[in-house]
Short mmCIF file of C-alpha atoms and ligand atoms in Angstrom, two decimals:
data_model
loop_
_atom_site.label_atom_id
_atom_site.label_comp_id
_atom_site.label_asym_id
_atom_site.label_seq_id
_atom_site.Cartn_x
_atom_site.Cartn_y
_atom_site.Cartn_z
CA UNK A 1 -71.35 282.92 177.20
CA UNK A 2 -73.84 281.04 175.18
CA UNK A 3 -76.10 282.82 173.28
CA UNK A 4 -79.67 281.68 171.49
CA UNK A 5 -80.61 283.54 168.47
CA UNK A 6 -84.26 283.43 167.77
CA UNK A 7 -85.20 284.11 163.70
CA UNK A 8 -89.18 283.90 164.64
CA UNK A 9 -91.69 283.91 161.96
CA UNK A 10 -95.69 283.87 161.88
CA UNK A 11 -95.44 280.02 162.13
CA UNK A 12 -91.95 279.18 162.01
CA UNK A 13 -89.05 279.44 164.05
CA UNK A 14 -84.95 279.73 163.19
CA UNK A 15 -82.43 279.06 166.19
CA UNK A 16 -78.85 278.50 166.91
CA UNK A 17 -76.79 278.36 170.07
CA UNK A 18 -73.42 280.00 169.88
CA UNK A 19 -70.81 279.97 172.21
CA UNK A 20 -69.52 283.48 171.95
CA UNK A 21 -66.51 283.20 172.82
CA UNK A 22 -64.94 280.76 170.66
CA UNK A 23 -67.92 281.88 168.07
CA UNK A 24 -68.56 277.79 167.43
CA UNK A 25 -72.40 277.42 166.72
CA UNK A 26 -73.01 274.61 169.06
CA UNK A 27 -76.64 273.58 167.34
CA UNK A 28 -79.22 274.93 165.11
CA UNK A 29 -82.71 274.04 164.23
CA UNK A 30 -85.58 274.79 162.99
CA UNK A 31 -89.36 274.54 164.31
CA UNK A 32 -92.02 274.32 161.72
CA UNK A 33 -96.00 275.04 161.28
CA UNK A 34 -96.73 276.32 164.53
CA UNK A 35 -100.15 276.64 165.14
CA UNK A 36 -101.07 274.63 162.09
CA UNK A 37 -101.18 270.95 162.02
CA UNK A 38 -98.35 268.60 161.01
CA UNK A 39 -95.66 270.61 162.71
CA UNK A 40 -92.10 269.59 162.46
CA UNK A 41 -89.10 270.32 164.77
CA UNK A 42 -85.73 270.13 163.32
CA UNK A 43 -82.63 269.94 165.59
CA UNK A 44 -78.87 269.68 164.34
CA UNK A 45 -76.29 269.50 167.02
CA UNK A 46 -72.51 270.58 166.14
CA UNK A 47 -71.41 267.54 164.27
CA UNK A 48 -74.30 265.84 164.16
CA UNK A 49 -76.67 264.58 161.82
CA UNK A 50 -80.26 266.61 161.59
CA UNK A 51 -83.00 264.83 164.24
CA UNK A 52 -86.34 265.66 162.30
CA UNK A 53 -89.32 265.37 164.43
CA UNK A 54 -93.10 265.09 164.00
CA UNK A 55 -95.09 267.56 167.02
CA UNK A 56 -97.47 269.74 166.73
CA UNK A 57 -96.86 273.02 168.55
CA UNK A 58 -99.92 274.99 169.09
CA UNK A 59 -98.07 278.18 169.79
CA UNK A 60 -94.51 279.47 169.49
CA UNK A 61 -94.36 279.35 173.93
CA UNK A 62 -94.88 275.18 172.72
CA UNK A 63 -92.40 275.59 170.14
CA UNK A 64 -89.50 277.52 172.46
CA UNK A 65 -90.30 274.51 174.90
CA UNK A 66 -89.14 272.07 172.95
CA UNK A 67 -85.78 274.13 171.57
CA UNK A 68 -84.94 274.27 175.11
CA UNK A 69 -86.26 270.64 175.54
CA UNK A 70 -83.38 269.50 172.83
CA UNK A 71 -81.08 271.99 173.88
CA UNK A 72 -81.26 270.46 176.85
CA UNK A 73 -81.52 266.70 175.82
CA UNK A 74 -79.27 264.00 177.58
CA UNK A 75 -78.61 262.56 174.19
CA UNK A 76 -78.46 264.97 171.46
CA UNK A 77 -78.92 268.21 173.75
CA UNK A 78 -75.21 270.45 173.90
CA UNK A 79 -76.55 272.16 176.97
CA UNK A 80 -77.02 270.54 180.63
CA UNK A 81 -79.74 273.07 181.95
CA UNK A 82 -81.23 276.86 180.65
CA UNK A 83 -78.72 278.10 183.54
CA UNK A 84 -76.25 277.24 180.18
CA UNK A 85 -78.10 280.32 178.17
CA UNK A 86 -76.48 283.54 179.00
CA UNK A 87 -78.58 285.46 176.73
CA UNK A 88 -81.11 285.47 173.47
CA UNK A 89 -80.76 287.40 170.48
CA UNK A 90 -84.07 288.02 168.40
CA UNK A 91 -83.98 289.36 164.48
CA UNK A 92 -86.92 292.16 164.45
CA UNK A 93 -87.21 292.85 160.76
CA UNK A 94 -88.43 296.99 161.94
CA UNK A 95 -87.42 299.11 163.91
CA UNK A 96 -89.02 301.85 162.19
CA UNK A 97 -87.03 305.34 162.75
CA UNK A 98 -87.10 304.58 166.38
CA UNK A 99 -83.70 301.71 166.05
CA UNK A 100 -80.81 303.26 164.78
CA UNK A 101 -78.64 300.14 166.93
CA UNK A 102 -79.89 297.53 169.01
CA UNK A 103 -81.04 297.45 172.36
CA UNK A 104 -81.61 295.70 175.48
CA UNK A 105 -85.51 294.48 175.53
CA UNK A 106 -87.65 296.28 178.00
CA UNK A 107 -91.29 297.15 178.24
CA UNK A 108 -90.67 299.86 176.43
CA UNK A 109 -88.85 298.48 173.71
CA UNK A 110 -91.54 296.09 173.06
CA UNK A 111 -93.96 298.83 172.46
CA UNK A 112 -91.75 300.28 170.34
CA UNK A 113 -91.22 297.60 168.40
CA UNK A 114 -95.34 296.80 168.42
CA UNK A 115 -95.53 300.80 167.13
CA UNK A 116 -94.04 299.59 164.10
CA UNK A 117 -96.02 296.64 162.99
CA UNK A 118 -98.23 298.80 160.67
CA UNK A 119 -94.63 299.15 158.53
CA UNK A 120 -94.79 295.24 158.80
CA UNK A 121 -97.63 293.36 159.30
CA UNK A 122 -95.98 290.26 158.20
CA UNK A 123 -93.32 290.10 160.99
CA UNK A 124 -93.03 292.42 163.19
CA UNK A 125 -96.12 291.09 165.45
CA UNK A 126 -94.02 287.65 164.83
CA UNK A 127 -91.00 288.33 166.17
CA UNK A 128 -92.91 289.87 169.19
CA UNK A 129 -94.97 286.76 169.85
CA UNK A 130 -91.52 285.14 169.98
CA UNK A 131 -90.16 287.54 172.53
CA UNK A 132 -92.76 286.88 174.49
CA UNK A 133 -92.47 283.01 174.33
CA UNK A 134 -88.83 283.54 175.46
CA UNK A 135 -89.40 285.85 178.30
CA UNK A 136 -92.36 283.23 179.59
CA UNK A 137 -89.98 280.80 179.70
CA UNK A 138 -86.77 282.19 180.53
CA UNK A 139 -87.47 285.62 182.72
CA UNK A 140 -84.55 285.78 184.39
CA UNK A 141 -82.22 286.03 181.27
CA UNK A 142 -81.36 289.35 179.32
CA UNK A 143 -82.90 289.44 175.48
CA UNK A 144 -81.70 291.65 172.45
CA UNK A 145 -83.22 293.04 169.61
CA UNK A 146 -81.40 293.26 167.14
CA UNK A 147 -83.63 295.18 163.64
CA UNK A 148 -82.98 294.51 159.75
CA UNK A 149 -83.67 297.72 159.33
CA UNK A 150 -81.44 299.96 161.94
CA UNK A 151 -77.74 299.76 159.98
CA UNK A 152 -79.54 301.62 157.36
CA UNK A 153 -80.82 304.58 160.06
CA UNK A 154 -77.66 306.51 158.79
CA UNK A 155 -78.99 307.05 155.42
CA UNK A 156 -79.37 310.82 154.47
CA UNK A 157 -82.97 312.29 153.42
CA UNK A 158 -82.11 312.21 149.99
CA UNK A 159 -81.79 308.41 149.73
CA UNK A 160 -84.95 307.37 152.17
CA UNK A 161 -87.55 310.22 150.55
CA UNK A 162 -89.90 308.80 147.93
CA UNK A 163 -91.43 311.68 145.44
CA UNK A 164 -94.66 311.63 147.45
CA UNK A 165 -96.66 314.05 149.12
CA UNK A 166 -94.84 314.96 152.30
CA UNK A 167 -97.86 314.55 154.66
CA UNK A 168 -97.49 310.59 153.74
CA UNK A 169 -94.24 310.59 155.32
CA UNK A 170 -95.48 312.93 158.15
CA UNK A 171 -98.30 311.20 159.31
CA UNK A 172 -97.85 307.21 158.21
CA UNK A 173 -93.83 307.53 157.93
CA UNK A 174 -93.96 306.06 154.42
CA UNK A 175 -90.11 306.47 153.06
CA UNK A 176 -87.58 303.87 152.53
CA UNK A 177 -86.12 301.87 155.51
CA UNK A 178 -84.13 299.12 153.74
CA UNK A 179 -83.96 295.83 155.04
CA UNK A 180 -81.22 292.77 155.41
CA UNK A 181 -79.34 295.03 157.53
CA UNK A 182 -77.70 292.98 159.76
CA UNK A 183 -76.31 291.01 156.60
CA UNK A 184 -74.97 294.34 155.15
CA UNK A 185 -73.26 295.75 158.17
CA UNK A 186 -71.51 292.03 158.85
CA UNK A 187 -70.08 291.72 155.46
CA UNK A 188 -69.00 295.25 155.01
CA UNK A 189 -67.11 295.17 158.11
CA UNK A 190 -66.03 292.09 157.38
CA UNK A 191 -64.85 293.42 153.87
CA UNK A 192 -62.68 295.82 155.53
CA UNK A 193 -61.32 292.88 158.00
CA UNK A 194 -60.12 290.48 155.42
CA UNK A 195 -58.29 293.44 153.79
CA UNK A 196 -56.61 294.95 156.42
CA UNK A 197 -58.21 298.52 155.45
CA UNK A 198 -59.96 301.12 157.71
CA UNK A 199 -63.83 300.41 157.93
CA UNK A 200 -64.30 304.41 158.03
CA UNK A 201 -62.54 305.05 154.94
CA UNK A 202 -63.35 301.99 152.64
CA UNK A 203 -66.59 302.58 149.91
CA UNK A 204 -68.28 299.43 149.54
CA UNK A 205 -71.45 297.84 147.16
CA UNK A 206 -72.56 294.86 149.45
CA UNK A 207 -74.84 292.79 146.90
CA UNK A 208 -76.97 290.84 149.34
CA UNK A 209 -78.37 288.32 146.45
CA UNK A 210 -80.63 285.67 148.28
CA UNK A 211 -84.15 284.69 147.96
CA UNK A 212 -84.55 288.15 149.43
CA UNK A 213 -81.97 290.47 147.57
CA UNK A 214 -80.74 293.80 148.03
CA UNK A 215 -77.36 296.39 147.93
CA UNK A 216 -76.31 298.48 150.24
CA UNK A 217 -73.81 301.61 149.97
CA UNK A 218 -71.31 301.92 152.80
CA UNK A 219 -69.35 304.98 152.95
CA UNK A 220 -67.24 305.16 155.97
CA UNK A 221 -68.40 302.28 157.69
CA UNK A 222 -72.03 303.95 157.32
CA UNK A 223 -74.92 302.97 155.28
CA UNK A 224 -75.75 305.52 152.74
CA UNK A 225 -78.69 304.10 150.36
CA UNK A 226 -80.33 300.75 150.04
CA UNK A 227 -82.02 299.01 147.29
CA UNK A 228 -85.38 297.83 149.22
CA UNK A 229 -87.91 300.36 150.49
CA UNK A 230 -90.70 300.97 152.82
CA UNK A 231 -91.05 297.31 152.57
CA UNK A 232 -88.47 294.25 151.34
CA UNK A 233 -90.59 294.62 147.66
CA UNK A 234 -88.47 297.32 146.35
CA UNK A 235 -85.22 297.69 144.25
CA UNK A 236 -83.63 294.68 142.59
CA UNK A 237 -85.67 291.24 140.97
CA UNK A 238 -85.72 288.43 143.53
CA UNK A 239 -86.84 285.31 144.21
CA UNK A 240 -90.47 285.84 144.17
CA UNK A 241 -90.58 289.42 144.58
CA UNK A 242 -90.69 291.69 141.53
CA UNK A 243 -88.49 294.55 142.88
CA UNK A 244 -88.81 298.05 141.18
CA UNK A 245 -91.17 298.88 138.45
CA UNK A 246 -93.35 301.22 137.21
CA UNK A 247 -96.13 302.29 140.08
CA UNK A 248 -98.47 302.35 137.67
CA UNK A 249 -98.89 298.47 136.88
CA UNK A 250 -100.54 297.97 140.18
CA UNK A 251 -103.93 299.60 138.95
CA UNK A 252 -103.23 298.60 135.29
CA UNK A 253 -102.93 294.61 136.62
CA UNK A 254 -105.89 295.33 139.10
CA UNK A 255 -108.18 296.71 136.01
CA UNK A 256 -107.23 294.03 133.87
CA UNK A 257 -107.49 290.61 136.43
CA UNK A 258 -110.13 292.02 138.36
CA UNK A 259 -108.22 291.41 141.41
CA UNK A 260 -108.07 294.10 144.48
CA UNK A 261 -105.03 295.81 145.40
CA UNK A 262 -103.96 293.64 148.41
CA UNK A 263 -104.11 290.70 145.43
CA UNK A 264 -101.85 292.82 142.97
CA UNK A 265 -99.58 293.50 145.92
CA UNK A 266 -99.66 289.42 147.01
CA UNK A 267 -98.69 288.61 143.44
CA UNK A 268 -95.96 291.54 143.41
CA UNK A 269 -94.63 289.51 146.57
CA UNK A 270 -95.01 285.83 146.22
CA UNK A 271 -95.47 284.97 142.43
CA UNK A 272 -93.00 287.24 140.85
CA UNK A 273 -89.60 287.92 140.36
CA UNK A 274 -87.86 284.96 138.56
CA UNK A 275 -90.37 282.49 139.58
CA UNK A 276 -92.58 284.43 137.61
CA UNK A 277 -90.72 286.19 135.01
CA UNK A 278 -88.84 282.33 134.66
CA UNK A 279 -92.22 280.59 134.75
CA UNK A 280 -89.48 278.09 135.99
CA UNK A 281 -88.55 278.52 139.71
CA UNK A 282 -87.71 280.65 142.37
CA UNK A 283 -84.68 278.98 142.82
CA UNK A 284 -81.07 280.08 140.36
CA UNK A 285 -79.88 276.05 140.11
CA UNK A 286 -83.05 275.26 138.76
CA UNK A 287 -82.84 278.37 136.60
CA UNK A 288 -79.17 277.79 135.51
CA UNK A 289 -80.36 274.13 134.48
CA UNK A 290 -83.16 275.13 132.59
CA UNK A 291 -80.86 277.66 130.90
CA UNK A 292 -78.64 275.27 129.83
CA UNK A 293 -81.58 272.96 128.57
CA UNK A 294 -81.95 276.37 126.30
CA UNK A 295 -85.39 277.53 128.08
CA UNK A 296 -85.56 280.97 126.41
CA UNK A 297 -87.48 282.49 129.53
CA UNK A 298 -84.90 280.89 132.21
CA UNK A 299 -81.80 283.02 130.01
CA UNK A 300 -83.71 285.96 129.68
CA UNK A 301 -84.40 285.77 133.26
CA UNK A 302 -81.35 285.54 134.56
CA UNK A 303 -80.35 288.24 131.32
CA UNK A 304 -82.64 290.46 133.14
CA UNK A 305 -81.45 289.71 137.33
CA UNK A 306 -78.52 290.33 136.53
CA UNK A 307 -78.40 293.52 134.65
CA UNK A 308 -80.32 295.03 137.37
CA UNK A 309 -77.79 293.86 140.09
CA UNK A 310 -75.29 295.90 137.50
CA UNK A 311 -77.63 299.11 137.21
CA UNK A 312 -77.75 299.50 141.14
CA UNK A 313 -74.04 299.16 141.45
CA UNK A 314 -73.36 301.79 138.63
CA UNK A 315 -75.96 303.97 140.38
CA UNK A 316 -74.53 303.44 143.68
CA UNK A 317 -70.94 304.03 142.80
CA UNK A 318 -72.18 307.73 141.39
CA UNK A 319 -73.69 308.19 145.07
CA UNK A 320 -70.24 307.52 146.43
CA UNK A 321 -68.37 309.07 143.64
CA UNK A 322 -66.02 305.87 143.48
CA UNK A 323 -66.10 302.59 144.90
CA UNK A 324 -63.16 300.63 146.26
CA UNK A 325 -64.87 297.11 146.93
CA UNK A 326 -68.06 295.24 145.59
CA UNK A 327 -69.06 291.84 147.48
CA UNK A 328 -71.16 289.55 146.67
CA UNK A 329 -73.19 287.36 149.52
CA UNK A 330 -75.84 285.25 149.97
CA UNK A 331 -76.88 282.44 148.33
CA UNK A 332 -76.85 283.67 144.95
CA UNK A 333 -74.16 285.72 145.83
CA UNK A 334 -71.90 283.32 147.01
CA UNK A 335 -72.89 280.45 145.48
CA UNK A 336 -73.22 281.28 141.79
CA UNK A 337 -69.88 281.97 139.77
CA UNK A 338 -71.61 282.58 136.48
CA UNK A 339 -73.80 285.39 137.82
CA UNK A 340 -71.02 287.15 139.32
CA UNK A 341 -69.20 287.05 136.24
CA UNK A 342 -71.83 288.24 134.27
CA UNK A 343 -72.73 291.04 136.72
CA UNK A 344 -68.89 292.15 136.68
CA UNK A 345 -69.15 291.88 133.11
CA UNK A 346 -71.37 295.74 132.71
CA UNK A 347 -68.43 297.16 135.19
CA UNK A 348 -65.20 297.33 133.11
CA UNK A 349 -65.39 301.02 133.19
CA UNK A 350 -65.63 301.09 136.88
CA UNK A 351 -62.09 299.31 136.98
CA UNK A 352 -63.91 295.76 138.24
CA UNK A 353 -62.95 292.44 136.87
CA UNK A 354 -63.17 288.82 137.66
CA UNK A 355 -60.39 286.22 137.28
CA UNK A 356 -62.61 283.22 136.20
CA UNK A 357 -60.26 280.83 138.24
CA UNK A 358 -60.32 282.73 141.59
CA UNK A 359 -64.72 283.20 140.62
CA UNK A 360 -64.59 279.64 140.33
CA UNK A 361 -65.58 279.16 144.37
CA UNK A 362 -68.83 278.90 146.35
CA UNK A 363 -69.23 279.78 149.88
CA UNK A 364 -65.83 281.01 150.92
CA UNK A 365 -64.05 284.67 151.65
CA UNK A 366 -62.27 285.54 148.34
CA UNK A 367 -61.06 288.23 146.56
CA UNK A 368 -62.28 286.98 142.83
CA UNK A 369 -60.71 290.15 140.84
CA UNK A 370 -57.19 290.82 139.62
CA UNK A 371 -54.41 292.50 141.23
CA UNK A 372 -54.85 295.38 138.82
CA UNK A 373 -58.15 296.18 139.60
CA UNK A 374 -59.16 299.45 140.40
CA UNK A 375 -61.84 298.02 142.71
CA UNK A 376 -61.70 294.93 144.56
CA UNK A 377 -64.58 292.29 143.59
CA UNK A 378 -65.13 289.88 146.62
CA UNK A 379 -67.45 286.76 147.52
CA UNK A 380 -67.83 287.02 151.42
CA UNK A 381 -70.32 284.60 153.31
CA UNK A 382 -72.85 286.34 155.49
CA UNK A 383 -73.39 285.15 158.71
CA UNK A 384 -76.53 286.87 160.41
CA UNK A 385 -76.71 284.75 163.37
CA UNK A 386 -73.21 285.69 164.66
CA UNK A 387 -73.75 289.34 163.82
CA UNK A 388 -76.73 288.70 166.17
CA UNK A 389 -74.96 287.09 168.73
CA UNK A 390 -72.12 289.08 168.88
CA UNK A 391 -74.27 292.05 169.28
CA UNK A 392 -76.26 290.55 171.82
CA UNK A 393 -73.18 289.97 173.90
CA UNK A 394 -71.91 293.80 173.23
CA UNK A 395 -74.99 294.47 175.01
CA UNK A 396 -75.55 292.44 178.00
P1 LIG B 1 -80.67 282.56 150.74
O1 LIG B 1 -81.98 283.28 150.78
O2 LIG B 1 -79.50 283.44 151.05
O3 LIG B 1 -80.67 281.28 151.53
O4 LIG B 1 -80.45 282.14 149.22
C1 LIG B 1 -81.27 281.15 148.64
C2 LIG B 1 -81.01 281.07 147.17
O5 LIG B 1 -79.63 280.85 146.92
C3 LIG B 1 -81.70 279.88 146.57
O6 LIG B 1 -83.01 280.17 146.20
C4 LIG B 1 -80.85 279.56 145.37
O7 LIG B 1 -81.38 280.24 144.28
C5 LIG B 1 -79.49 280.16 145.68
N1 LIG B 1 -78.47 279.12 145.80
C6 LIG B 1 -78.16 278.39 146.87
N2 LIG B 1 -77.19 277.50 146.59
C7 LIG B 1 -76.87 277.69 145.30
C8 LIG B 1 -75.93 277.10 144.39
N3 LIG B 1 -75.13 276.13 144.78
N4 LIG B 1 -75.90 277.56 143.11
C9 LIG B 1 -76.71 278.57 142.72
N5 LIG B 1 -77.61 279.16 143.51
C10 LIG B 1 -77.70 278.73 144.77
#
């Protein structure tokens, strides 16, 4: 069966078509600024060089259109007709406590899903509009939600309750979801796969370090605690985002800048983390060059991602009393040897080491740490889009 997965945004659009049985991703693509002017659709078939093209889609039902449209195409299209779509997998970023899995979309499932776009604003009401624009166009074929936040459902009280008055949690549901979930439960299964161990009796750190970065705890083959919170700000430094810190800076900031909460909160999201402890970039091989150049903010930077990445893992280890495997995925996480050196580096007394030749890879399933280790270090590529698919397919 062929299956479209559907990453929808407030004006952008992720998709691939993968065939699920052989698990090849037959094209991908991207659609850009929809419903703002100068929008640009992106469309790579297997194989193929990217086809960028100029067209402005005025809504995401536009924007669907033409994915099927090149889908479809005679010349660059993998598909002959929409007949060829078995089914469509969407990422929903909350499910709120009402996901624990994914489901099959029905009415009721999209209110559901609507119930929870108070918890966030930012996508949730996206990835319905994109629903929407799928059923419009294809009624007839069977859709999946599949939720960021529902691998993390198993988490016990103790991990998802902020110090707060309880009537916060009672009456808005404010405690900590997590987030990247889909990314978490692939490589920790995956983890388990590649070493030929029992999923529900492996403990593993799964250090999701992107643009968006977080770690996850999996006891068991279950989720036990989570690094990001009620929304994707919390736990370690990313990208842009600051991550944890002290509740109290909000107002402090706010006094000080004159700026309202909502503006304390837009900088905690979008001009933070390294970009703005860095002053550099949001992005680590710009920060590893400037580094090198001897740019005392870009080392202290990556000085100070790091040994949070290191805290979390020592913290998360306690939870579990042990831990037998820690992998890294993820751009960062893959793709940056140094970092995953230096974050092994604070572990020694967990048992954790890295072999500097086996570290020296990007991008590929490894085990980086010695055969003596006590716990196995690993890089292990996520792949959210297959994790979507295939439970897409477990569904229909
Ligand atoms: P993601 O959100 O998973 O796509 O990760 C994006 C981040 O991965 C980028 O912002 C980069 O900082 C990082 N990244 C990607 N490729 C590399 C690389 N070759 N070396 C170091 N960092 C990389």
């Amino acid at each position: 069966m062929n299956v479209l997965v559907i990453n929808c945004g407030s004006s952008s659009l992720k998709y691939q078509l993968i065939n699920s049985d052989s698990e090849e991703v037959l094209a991908k693509g991207l659609c850009e600024r929809i419903g703002i002017d100068g929008g640009m659709l992106t469309h790579q078939p297997a194989g193929k060089d990217k086809i960028k093209t100029q067209v402005d889609m005025p809504s995401h039902t536009v924007a669907v259109e033409l994915v099927i449209k090149s889908l479809t195409d005679k010349e660059n299209g993998v598909i002959a007709s929409l007949s060829e779509i078995g089914a469509v997998g969407h990422r929903v970023v909350h499910g709120g406590e009402s996901f624990a899995e994914s489901v099959v979309i029905d009415d009721a499932v999209m209110k559901a899903i609507e119930d929870c776009n108070d918890l966030a604003p930012l996508h949730n009401p996206a990835n319905l509009i994109g629903i929407r624009a799928c059923q419009e166009l294809m009624p007839n074929v069977p859709m999946v939600a599949v939720f960021d936040t529902a691998f993390h459902q198993t988490m016990p009280k103790k991990a998802y309750f902020y110090g707060l008055p309880h009537e916060y949690y009672e009456k808005y549901k404010v405690r900590r979801y997590g987030f990247h979930g889909t990314s978490h439960s692939y490589v920790s299964k995956r983890v388990a796969e590649i070493l030929g161990k029992d999923y529900t009796s492996l403990k593993t750190i799964v250090c999701h370090l992107g643009n968006g970065a977080s770690i996850s705890a999996v006891m068991n083959g279950k989720c036990v605690d989570t690094s990001m919170g009620l929304t994707p700000l919390e736990g370690l430094i990313m990208g842009t985002r600051s991550g944890d810190l002290d509740p109290a800076i909000l107002g402090f900031i706010a006094g000080k800048e004159n700026l309202t909460l909502p503006e304390v909160t837009d900088v905690l999201n979008k001009k933070s983390g390294v970009l703005g402890l860095s002053g550099v970039s949001s992005d680590f091989r710009d920060l590893e060059a400037a580094a090198k150049d001897g740019n005392q903010w870009a080392i202290d930077t990556l000085d100070t991602y790091y040994y949070r990445v290191a805290k979390y893992i020592g913290s998360y280890a306690a939870a579990m009393n042990g831990v037998d495997v820690i992998a890294f995925t993820a751009g960062v996480g893959e793709n940056n040897p140094p970092g995953r050196e230096q974050i092994v580096s604070y572990l020694g007394y967990l048992g954790a080491d890295v072999v500097p030749e086996k570290n020296n890879c990007r991008g590929e399933e490894r085990v980086i740490s010695s055969d003596q280790a006590k716990v196995t270090v690993m890089v292990v590529p996520t792949n959210e889009e297959l994790a979507i698919a295939r439970e897409t397919v477990r569904l229909v």
